[in-house]
PDB file of C-alpha atoms in Angstrom:
ATOM      1  CA  GLN A  20      -0.176  -0.051   0.119  1.00 95.00           C
ATOM      2  CA  VAL A  21       1.240   3.535  -0.551  1.00 97.00           C
ATOM      3  CA  GLN A  22       3.093   4.818   2.381  1.00 98.00           C
ATOM      4  CA  LEU A  23       5.403   7.039   4.446  1.00 98.00           C
ATOM      5  CA  VAL A  24       7.826   5.368   7.006  1.00 98.00           C
ATOM      6  CA  GLN A  25       9.432   8.185   9.010  1.00 98.00           C
ATOM      7  CA  SER A  26      12.755   7.255  11.371  1.00 98.00           C
ATOM      8  CA  GLY A  27      12.262   6.635  14.989  1.00 98.00           C
ATOM      9  CA  ALA A  28      12.376   9.536  17.785  1.00 98.00           C
ATOM     10  CA  GLU A  29      14.894  11.954  18.617  1.00 98.00           C
ATOM     11  CA  VAL A  30      16.643  13.695  21.495  1.00 98.00           C
ATOM     12  CA  LYS A  31      18.433  16.621  21.134  1.00 98.00           C
ATOM     13  CA  LYS A  32      20.349  19.274  23.078  1.00 98.00           C
ATOM     14  CA  PRO A  33      20.255  22.782  21.953  1.00 98.00           C
ATOM     15  CA  GLY A  34      22.587  24.223  19.331  1.00 98.00           C
ATOM     16  CA  ALA A  35      22.988  20.409  17.435  1.00 98.00           C
ATOM     17  CA  SER A  36      21.556  19.259  14.484  1.00 98.00           C
ATOM     18  CA  VAL A  37      19.505  16.793  13.556  1.00 98.00           C
ATOM     19  CA  LYS A  38      18.087  14.519  10.341  1.00 98.00           C
ATOM     20  CA  VAL A  39      15.071  13.331  10.065  1.00 98.00           C
ATOM     21  CA  SER A  40      14.225  10.407   7.136  1.00 98.00           C
ATOM     22  CA  CYS A  41      11.021   9.230   5.293  1.00 98.00           C
ATOM     23  CA  LYS A  42      10.825   6.596   3.472  1.00 98.00           C
ATOM     24  CA  ALA A  43       7.905   5.523   0.372  1.00 98.00           C
ATOM     25  CA  SER A  44       6.415   3.126  -0.995  1.00 97.00           C
ATOM     26  CA  GLY A  45       3.468   1.432  -2.866  1.00 97.00           C
ATOM     27  CA  TYR A  46       3.662   4.281  -5.371  1.00 97.00           C
ATOM     28  CA  THR A  47       5.806   6.007  -7.696  1.00 97.00           C
ATOM     29  CA  PHE A  48       8.386   8.579  -5.538  1.00 96.00           C
ATOM     30  CA  SER A  49       9.862  10.481  -8.969  1.00 95.00           C
ATOM     31  CA  ILE A  50       6.659  11.567  -9.836  1.00 96.00           C
ATOM     32  CA  TYR A  51       5.784  13.157  -6.355  1.00 97.00           C
ATOM     33  CA  TYR A  52       6.410  16.846  -4.931  1.00 97.00           C
ATOM     34  CA  MET A  53       6.898  15.409  -0.953  1.00 98.00           C
ATOM     35  CA  HIS A  54       6.746  18.185   1.631  1.00 98.00           C
ATOM     36  CA  TRP A  55       7.892  18.528   5.677  1.00 98.00           C
ATOM     37  CA  VAL A  56       5.229  19.968   8.017  1.00 98.00           C
ATOM     38  CA  ARG A  57       5.709  20.243  12.366  1.00 98.00           C
ATOM     39  CA  GLN A  58       3.536  20.500  14.919  1.00 98.00           C
ATOM     40  CA  ALA A  59       4.338  21.686  18.373  1.00 98.00           C
ATOM     41  CA  PRO A  60       2.903  19.912  21.368  1.00 97.00           C
ATOM     42  CA  GLY A  61      -0.426  21.680  21.563  1.00 96.00           C
ATOM     43  CA  GLN A  62      -0.172  23.829  18.659  1.00 98.00           C
ATOM     44  CA  GLY A  63      -1.142  24.133  14.801  1.00 98.00           C
ATOM     45  CA  LEU A  64       0.632  23.192  11.552  1.00 98.00           C
ATOM     46  CA  GLU A  65       3.248  24.785  10.804  1.00 98.00           C
ATOM     47  CA  TRP A  66       4.663  24.170   7.205  1.00 98.00           C
ATOM     48  CA  MET A  67       8.372  24.052   6.472  1.00 98.00           C
ATOM     49  CA  ALA A  68       9.417  23.276   3.099  1.00 98.00           C
ATOM     50  CA  ILE A  69       8.719  21.674  -0.287  1.00 98.00           C
ATOM     51  CA  ILE A  70      10.898  19.968  -3.050  1.00 97.00           C
ATOM     52  CA  ASN A  71      10.338  18.838  -6.677  1.00 97.00           C
ATOM     53  CA  PRO A  72      10.214  15.735  -8.379  1.00 95.00           C
ATOM     54  CA  ALA A  73      13.732  15.776  -9.560  1.00 95.00           C
ATOM     55  CA  GLY A  74      15.322  17.371  -6.436  1.00 93.00           C
ATOM     56  CA  ASP A  75      16.447  20.526  -7.810  1.00 95.00           C
ATOM     57  CA  SER A  76      13.956  22.876  -6.689  1.00 96.00           C
ATOM     58  CA  ILE A  77      13.352  23.599  -2.358  1.00 97.00           C
ATOM     59  CA  ILE A  78      11.564  26.088  -1.325  1.00 97.00           C
ATOM     60  CA  TYR A  79      11.540  26.614   2.681  1.00 98.00           C
ATOM     61  CA  ALA A  80       9.234  29.015   5.305  1.00 98.00           C
ATOM     62  CA  GLN A  81      11.091  32.236   5.487  1.00 97.00           C
ATOM     63  CA  LYS A  82      11.120  32.018   9.676  1.00 96.00           C
ATOM     64  CA  LEU A  83      13.264  28.635   9.048  1.00 97.00           C
ATOM     65  CA  GLN A  84      15.110  29.661   6.350  1.00 93.00           C
ATOM     66  CA  GLY A  85      19.378  28.738   6.966  1.00 95.00           C
ATOM     67  CA  ARG A  86      18.727  26.630   9.468  1.00 98.00           C
ATOM     68  CA  VAL A  87      16.646  23.985   7.256  1.00 98.00           C
ATOM     69  CA  THR A  88      17.828  21.597   4.893  1.00 98.00           C
ATOM     70  CA  MET A  89      15.738  19.052   2.550  1.00 98.00           C
ATOM     71  CA  THR A  90      16.810  16.730   0.179  1.00 97.00           C
ATOM     72  CA  ARG A  91      15.661  13.797  -1.489  1.00 97.00           C
ATOM     73  CA  ASP A  92      17.059  10.445  -3.181  1.00 97.00           C
ATOM     74  CA  THR A  93      15.482   8.617  -5.728  1.00 95.00           C
ATOM     75  CA  PRO A  94      16.726   4.914  -6.048  1.00 96.00           C
ATOM     76  CA  THR A  95      15.602   4.426  -2.163  1.00 97.00           C
ATOM     77  CA  SER A  96      12.978   6.664  -2.902  1.00 97.00           C
ATOM     78  CA  THR A  97      13.503   8.512   0.429  1.00 98.00           C
ATOM     79  CA  VAL A  98      12.994  12.066   1.188  1.00 98.00           C
ATOM     80  CA  TYR A  99      15.399  13.958   4.058  1.00 98.00           C
ATOM     81  CA  MET A 100      14.533  16.760   6.529  1.00 98.00           C
ATOM     82  CA  GLU A 101      17.606  18.980   8.338  1.00 98.00           C
ATOM     83  CA  LEU A 102      17.353  21.505  11.177  1.00 98.00           C
ATOM     84  CA  SER A 103      20.329  22.917  12.728  1.00 98.00           C
ATOM     85  CA  SER A 104      20.933  25.152  15.258  1.00 98.00           C
ATOM     86  CA  LEU A 105      18.363  23.367  17.267  1.00 98.00           C
ATOM     87  CA  ARG A 106      16.611  25.549  20.125  1.00 98.00           C
ATOM     88  CA  SER A 107      13.599  24.652  22.495  1.00 97.00           C
ATOM     89  CA  GLU A 108      10.904  25.806  20.240  1.00 97.00           C
ATOM     90  CA  ASP A 109      12.234  22.974  17.802  1.00 98.00           C
ATOM     91  CA  THR A 110      10.731  21.106  19.901  1.00 98.00           C
ATOM     92  CA  ALA A 111       8.010  18.965  18.052  1.00 98.00           C
ATOM     93  CA  VAL A 112       6.899  15.891  15.955  1.00 98.00           C
ATOM     94  CA  TYR A 113       8.188  16.147  11.892  1.00 98.00           C
ATOM     95  CA  TYR A 114       5.876  14.907   9.537  1.00 98.00           C
ATOM     96  CA  CYS A 115       6.771  14.238   6.078  1.00 98.00           C
ATOM     97  CA  ALA A 116       3.683  14.361   3.389  1.00 98.00           C
ATOM     98  CA  ARG A 117       2.855  13.794  -0.459  1.00 98.00           C
ATOM     99  CA  GLY A 118       1.977  16.748  -2.942  1.00 97.00           C
ATOM    100  CA  THR A 119      -0.270  15.647  -5.361  1.00 91.00           C
ATOM    101  CA  ALA A 120       0.897  18.757  -7.517  1.00 92.00           C
ATOM    102  CA  TYR A 121       3.175  21.460  -6.774  1.00 91.00           C
ATOM    103  CA  ARG A 122      -0.260  23.136  -5.842  1.00 94.00           C
ATOM    104  CA  GLY A 123      -1.914  20.131  -4.236  1.00 93.00           C
ATOM    105  CA  ALA A 124      -3.441  18.961  -1.368  1.00 96.00           C
ATOM    106  CA  PHE A 125      -1.458  16.570   1.474  1.00 98.00           C
ATOM    107  CA  ASP A 126      -2.768  13.719   0.056  1.00 97.00           C
ATOM    108  CA  ILE A 127      -0.708  11.084   2.184  1.00 98.00           C
ATOM    109  CA  TRP A 128       1.441  11.588   5.500  1.00 98.00           C
ATOM    110  CA  GLY A 129       3.833   9.613   7.254  1.00 98.00           C
ATOM    111  CA  GLN A 130       3.677   8.959  10.496  1.00 98.00           C
ATOM    112  CA  GLY A 131       5.667  11.487  12.382  1.00 98.00           C
ATOM    113  CA  THR A 132       8.961  11.730  14.172  1.00 98.00           C
ATOM    114  CA  MET A 133       8.931  13.466  17.503  1.00 98.00           C
ATOM    115  CA  VAL A 134      12.075  15.576  17.559  1.00 98.00           C
ATOM    116  CA  THR A 135      12.207  16.973  21.335  1.00 98.00           C
ATOM    117  CA  VAL A 136      16.050  19.047  21.900  1.00 98.00           C
ATOM    118  CA  SER A 137      16.351  19.513  25.785  1.00 97.00           C
ATOM    119  CA  SER A 138      19.406  20.805  27.956  1.00 95.00           C
TER     120      SER A 138
ATOM    121  CA  GLU B  19       1.692  35.032   3.372  1.00 95.00           C
ATOM    122  CA  ILE B  20      -2.308  34.316   3.558  1.00 97.00           C
ATOM    123  CA  VAL B  21      -3.681  33.819   6.993  1.00 98.00           C
ATOM    124  CA  LEU B  22      -6.331  31.044   7.179  1.00 98.00           C
ATOM    125  CA  THR B  23      -8.639  31.447  10.437  1.00 98.00           C
ATOM    126  CA  GLN B  24     -11.297  29.121  11.588  1.00 98.00           C
ATOM    127  CA  SER B  25     -14.103  29.909  13.904  1.00 96.00           C
ATOM    128  CA  PRO B  26     -15.173  28.352  16.545  1.00 97.00           C
ATOM    129  CA  GLY B  27     -11.965  27.223  18.023  1.00 97.00           C
ATOM    130  CA  THR B  28     -14.721  24.585  19.908  1.00 98.00           C
ATOM    131  CA  LEU B  29     -17.462  22.890  18.484  1.00 98.00           C
ATOM    132  CA  CYS B  30     -19.340  20.750  21.207  1.00 98.00           C
ATOM    133  CA  LEU B  31     -21.735  18.959  19.937  1.00 97.00           C
ATOM    134  CA  SER B  32     -23.123  14.720  19.791  1.00 97.00           C
ATOM    135  CA  PRO B  33     -23.393  11.918  18.078  1.00 97.00           C
ATOM    136  CA  GLY B  34     -25.797  12.537  14.966  1.00 97.00           C
ATOM    137  CA  GLU B  35     -25.687  16.338  15.145  1.00 98.00           C
ATOM    138  CA  ARG B  36     -24.642  18.130  11.840  1.00 98.00           C
ATOM    139  CA  ALA B  37     -22.021  19.639  12.512  1.00 98.00           C
ATOM    140  CA  THR B  38     -20.340  22.864  10.329  1.00 98.00           C
ATOM    141  CA  LEU B  39     -16.657  24.758  10.154  1.00 98.00           C
ATOM    142  CA  SER B  40     -15.751  27.617   8.471  1.00 98.00           C
ATOM    143  CA  CYS B  41     -12.454  28.896   7.412  1.00 98.00           C
ATOM    144  CA  ARG B  42     -11.615  32.526   6.046  1.00 98.00           C
ATOM    145  CA  ALA B  43      -8.422  34.135   3.667  1.00 97.00           C
ATOM    146  CA  SER B  44      -6.679  36.602   4.545  1.00 97.00           C
ATOM    147  CA  GLN B  45      -6.335  36.898   1.079  1.00 93.00           C
ATOM    148  CA  SER B  46      -8.039  35.947  -2.317  1.00 88.00           C
ATOM    149  CA  VAL B  47      -7.462  32.455  -2.721  1.00 91.00           C
ATOM    150  CA  SER B  48      -9.253  30.349  -5.645  1.00 91.00           C
ATOM    151  CA  SER B  49     -11.335  27.406  -4.444  1.00 87.00           C
ATOM    152  CA  THR B  50      -9.058  25.232  -6.531  1.00 92.00           C
ATOM    153  CA  TYR B  51      -6.627  25.280  -3.479  1.00 97.00           C
ATOM    154  CA  ILE B  52      -8.246  24.847  -0.484  1.00 98.00           C
ATOM    155  CA  ALA B  53      -7.971  21.861   1.886  1.00 98.00           C
ATOM    156  CA  TRP B  54      -9.352  19.812   5.073  1.00 98.00           C
ATOM    157  CA  TYR B  55      -7.699  17.817   7.266  1.00 98.00           C
ATOM    158  CA  GLN B  56      -8.654  15.564  10.424  1.00 98.00           C
ATOM    159  CA  GLN B  57      -6.882  14.964  13.181  1.00 98.00           C
ATOM    160  CA  LYS B  58      -6.748  12.469  15.941  1.00 98.00           C
ATOM    161  CA  PRO B  59      -4.352  12.847  18.671  1.00 97.00           C
ATOM    162  CA  GLY B  60      -1.465  10.436  18.445  1.00 97.00           C
ATOM    163  CA  GLN B  61      -2.079  10.551  14.817  1.00 98.00           C
ATOM    164  CA  ALA B  62      -0.978  12.356  11.641  1.00 98.00           C
ATOM    165  CA  PRO B  63      -3.391  14.583   9.529  1.00 98.00           C
ATOM    166  CA  ARG B  64      -6.223  13.164   6.994  1.00 98.00           C
ATOM    167  CA  LEU B  65      -6.636  14.374   3.662  1.00 98.00           C
ATOM    168  CA  LEU B  66     -10.472  14.716   4.074  1.00 98.00           C
ATOM    169  CA  ILE B  67     -11.190  17.635   1.047  1.00 98.00           C
ATOM    170  CA  TYR B  68      -9.549  19.255  -1.750  1.00 98.00           C
ATOM    171  CA  GLY B  69     -10.647  21.526  -4.209  1.00 96.00           C
ATOM    172  CA  ALA B  70     -12.670  23.462  -1.302  1.00 97.00           C
ATOM    173  CA  SER B  71     -15.557  20.498  -2.613  1.00 97.00           C
ATOM    174  CA  SER B  72     -14.444  16.463  -4.090  1.00 98.00           C
ATOM    175  CA  ARG B  73     -13.471  14.288  -1.322  1.00 98.00           C
ATOM    176  CA  ALA B  74     -11.010  12.357  -0.815  1.00 98.00           C
ATOM    177  CA  THR B  75     -10.367   8.579  -1.650  1.00 96.00           C
ATOM    178  CA  GLY B  76     -12.022   6.973   1.275  1.00 97.00           C
ATOM    179  CA  ILE B  77     -13.971   9.336   2.810  1.00 98.00           C
ATOM    180  CA  PRO B  78     -17.254   9.053   3.680  1.00 98.00           C
ATOM    181  CA  GLY B  79     -20.238  10.898   2.301  1.00 98.00           C
ATOM    182  CA  ARG B  80     -21.698  13.193   5.501  1.00 98.00           C
ATOM    183  CA  PHE B  81     -18.665  15.214   5.138  1.00 98.00           C
ATOM    184  CA  SER B  82     -18.906  18.473   2.145  1.00 98.00           C
ATOM    185  CA  GLY B  83     -17.258  21.463   1.651  1.00 98.00           C
ATOM    186  CA  SER B  84     -17.973  24.125  -0.045  1.00 97.00           C
ATOM    187  CA  GLY B  85     -17.386  27.847  -0.472  1.00 95.00           C
ATOM    188  CA  SER B  86     -15.804  30.597  -2.566  1.00 92.00           C
ATOM    189  CA  GLY B  87     -13.333  32.803  -1.428  1.00 84.00           C
ATOM    190  CA  PRO B  88     -12.482  34.280   0.890  1.00 95.00           C
ATOM    191  CA  ASP B  89     -14.936  32.079   3.252  1.00 96.00           C
ATOM    192  CA  PHE B  90     -15.314  28.225   3.045  1.00 98.00           C
ATOM    193  CA  THR B  91     -16.623  25.665   5.324  1.00 98.00           C
ATOM    194  CA  LEU B  92     -17.196  21.742   6.308  1.00 98.00           C
ATOM    195  CA  THR B  93     -19.976  20.000   7.322  1.00 98.00           C
ATOM    196  CA  ILE B  94     -20.139  17.112   8.429  1.00 98.00           C
ATOM    197  CA  SER B  95     -24.150  16.128   8.086  1.00 97.00           C
ATOM    198  CA  ARG B  96     -24.430  13.445  11.300  1.00 97.00           C
ATOM    199  CA  LEU B  97     -21.178  13.385  13.444  1.00 98.00           C
ATOM    200  CA  GLU B  98     -20.645  10.049  14.320  1.00 98.00           C
ATOM    201  CA  PRO B  99     -18.414   8.681  16.837  1.00 97.00           C
ATOM    202  CA  GLU B 100     -14.610   8.244  15.263  1.00 97.00           C
ATOM    203  CA  ASP B 101     -16.058  12.213  13.963  1.00 98.00           C
ATOM    204  CA  PHE B 102     -14.547  14.046  17.054  1.00 97.00           C
ATOM    205  CA  ALA B 103     -11.102  15.442  16.110  1.00 98.00           C
ATOM    206  CA  VAL B 104      -9.418  18.448  15.414  1.00 98.00           C
ATOM    207  CA  TYR B 105     -10.002  19.640  11.621  1.00 98.00           C
ATOM    208  CA  TYR B 106      -7.501  22.030   9.580  1.00 98.00           C
ATOM    209  CA  CYS B 107      -8.082  23.267   7.068  1.00 98.00           C
ATOM    210  CA  GLN B 108      -5.055  24.791   4.586  1.00 98.00           C
ATOM    211  CA  GLN B 109      -4.506  26.487   0.982  1.00 98.00           C
ATOM    212  CA  TYR B 110      -2.184  25.681  -1.096  1.00 97.00           C
ATOM    213  CA  GLY B 111      -2.602  27.503  -3.844  1.00 94.00           C
ATOM    214  CA  SER B 112       0.735  29.870  -3.127  1.00 92.00           C
ATOM    215  CA  SER B 113       4.146  29.975  -1.052  1.00 93.00           C
ATOM    216  CA  PRO B 114       4.041  29.132   1.730  1.00 96.00           C
ATOM    217  CA  TRP B 115       1.771  27.286   2.097  1.00 98.00           C
ATOM    218  CA  THR B 116      -0.879  27.503   5.408  1.00 98.00           C
ATOM    219  CA  PHE B 117      -3.241  25.945   7.855  1.00 98.00           C
ATOM    220  CA  GLY B 118      -5.768  27.295  10.340  1.00 98.00           C
ATOM    221  CA  GLN B 119      -5.146  26.993  13.727  1.00 98.00           C
ATOM    222  CA  GLY B 120      -7.708  24.311  14.464  1.00 98.00           C
ATOM    223  CA  THR B 121     -11.396  23.175  15.330  1.00 98.00           C
ATOM    224  CA  LYS B 122     -12.087  20.931  17.788  1.00 98.00           C
ATOM    225  CA  VAL B 123     -15.068  19.190  17.931  1.00 98.00           C
ATOM    226  CA  GLU B 124     -15.691  17.937  21.159  1.00 98.00           C
ATOM    227  CA  ILE B 125     -18.704  15.635  22.152  1.00 94.00           C
ATOM    228  CA  LYS B 126     -21.166  16.838  24.184  1.00 92.00           C
TER     229      LYS B 126
END
């Protein structure tokens, strides 16, 4: 079946970096846009980044610009999100999601990865 | 950035009742680019509606979407026990993609 499976929970210290993976299966990975969305505890959804099918065009949310890097690896059908200079406000569940098009809804979501930033 | 404002923040209803959730956009957005998601505790969001009114695959007919810019509505015709959750609207017509703050539908 179509699914996105993310890597496990992480605990990081302030100032460190984290890299979360998201492996796709059950569909043709190379033709879909992918997104990252995060959700702080008890809060709403915050869009972070989008990458095109070829992996050569990426748009980041302005507030994360310079700290977030999104990449994709077609042979392994995996997308990655790396967030650096972590601060306590980055504590959240991070989701990958498939976009049906550049201007498309997010039709498949990963199960989420909890990232905790604490000293 | 397009800001989406959802109302009410919380909706207290009984099973079998009708739920009406609203979403207002701060700027012009085509209905083509409005989606609704359902999220239950500890779960990822699930796509319900895209293009303002089209149901996603496997979504029951009691869920319907309507509206045109700037006001959009999600209606659940008769609430089932599994429908008590948080609902988010989203616009995906322009970057940055944005979500409303959510409406919680809870059991009365």
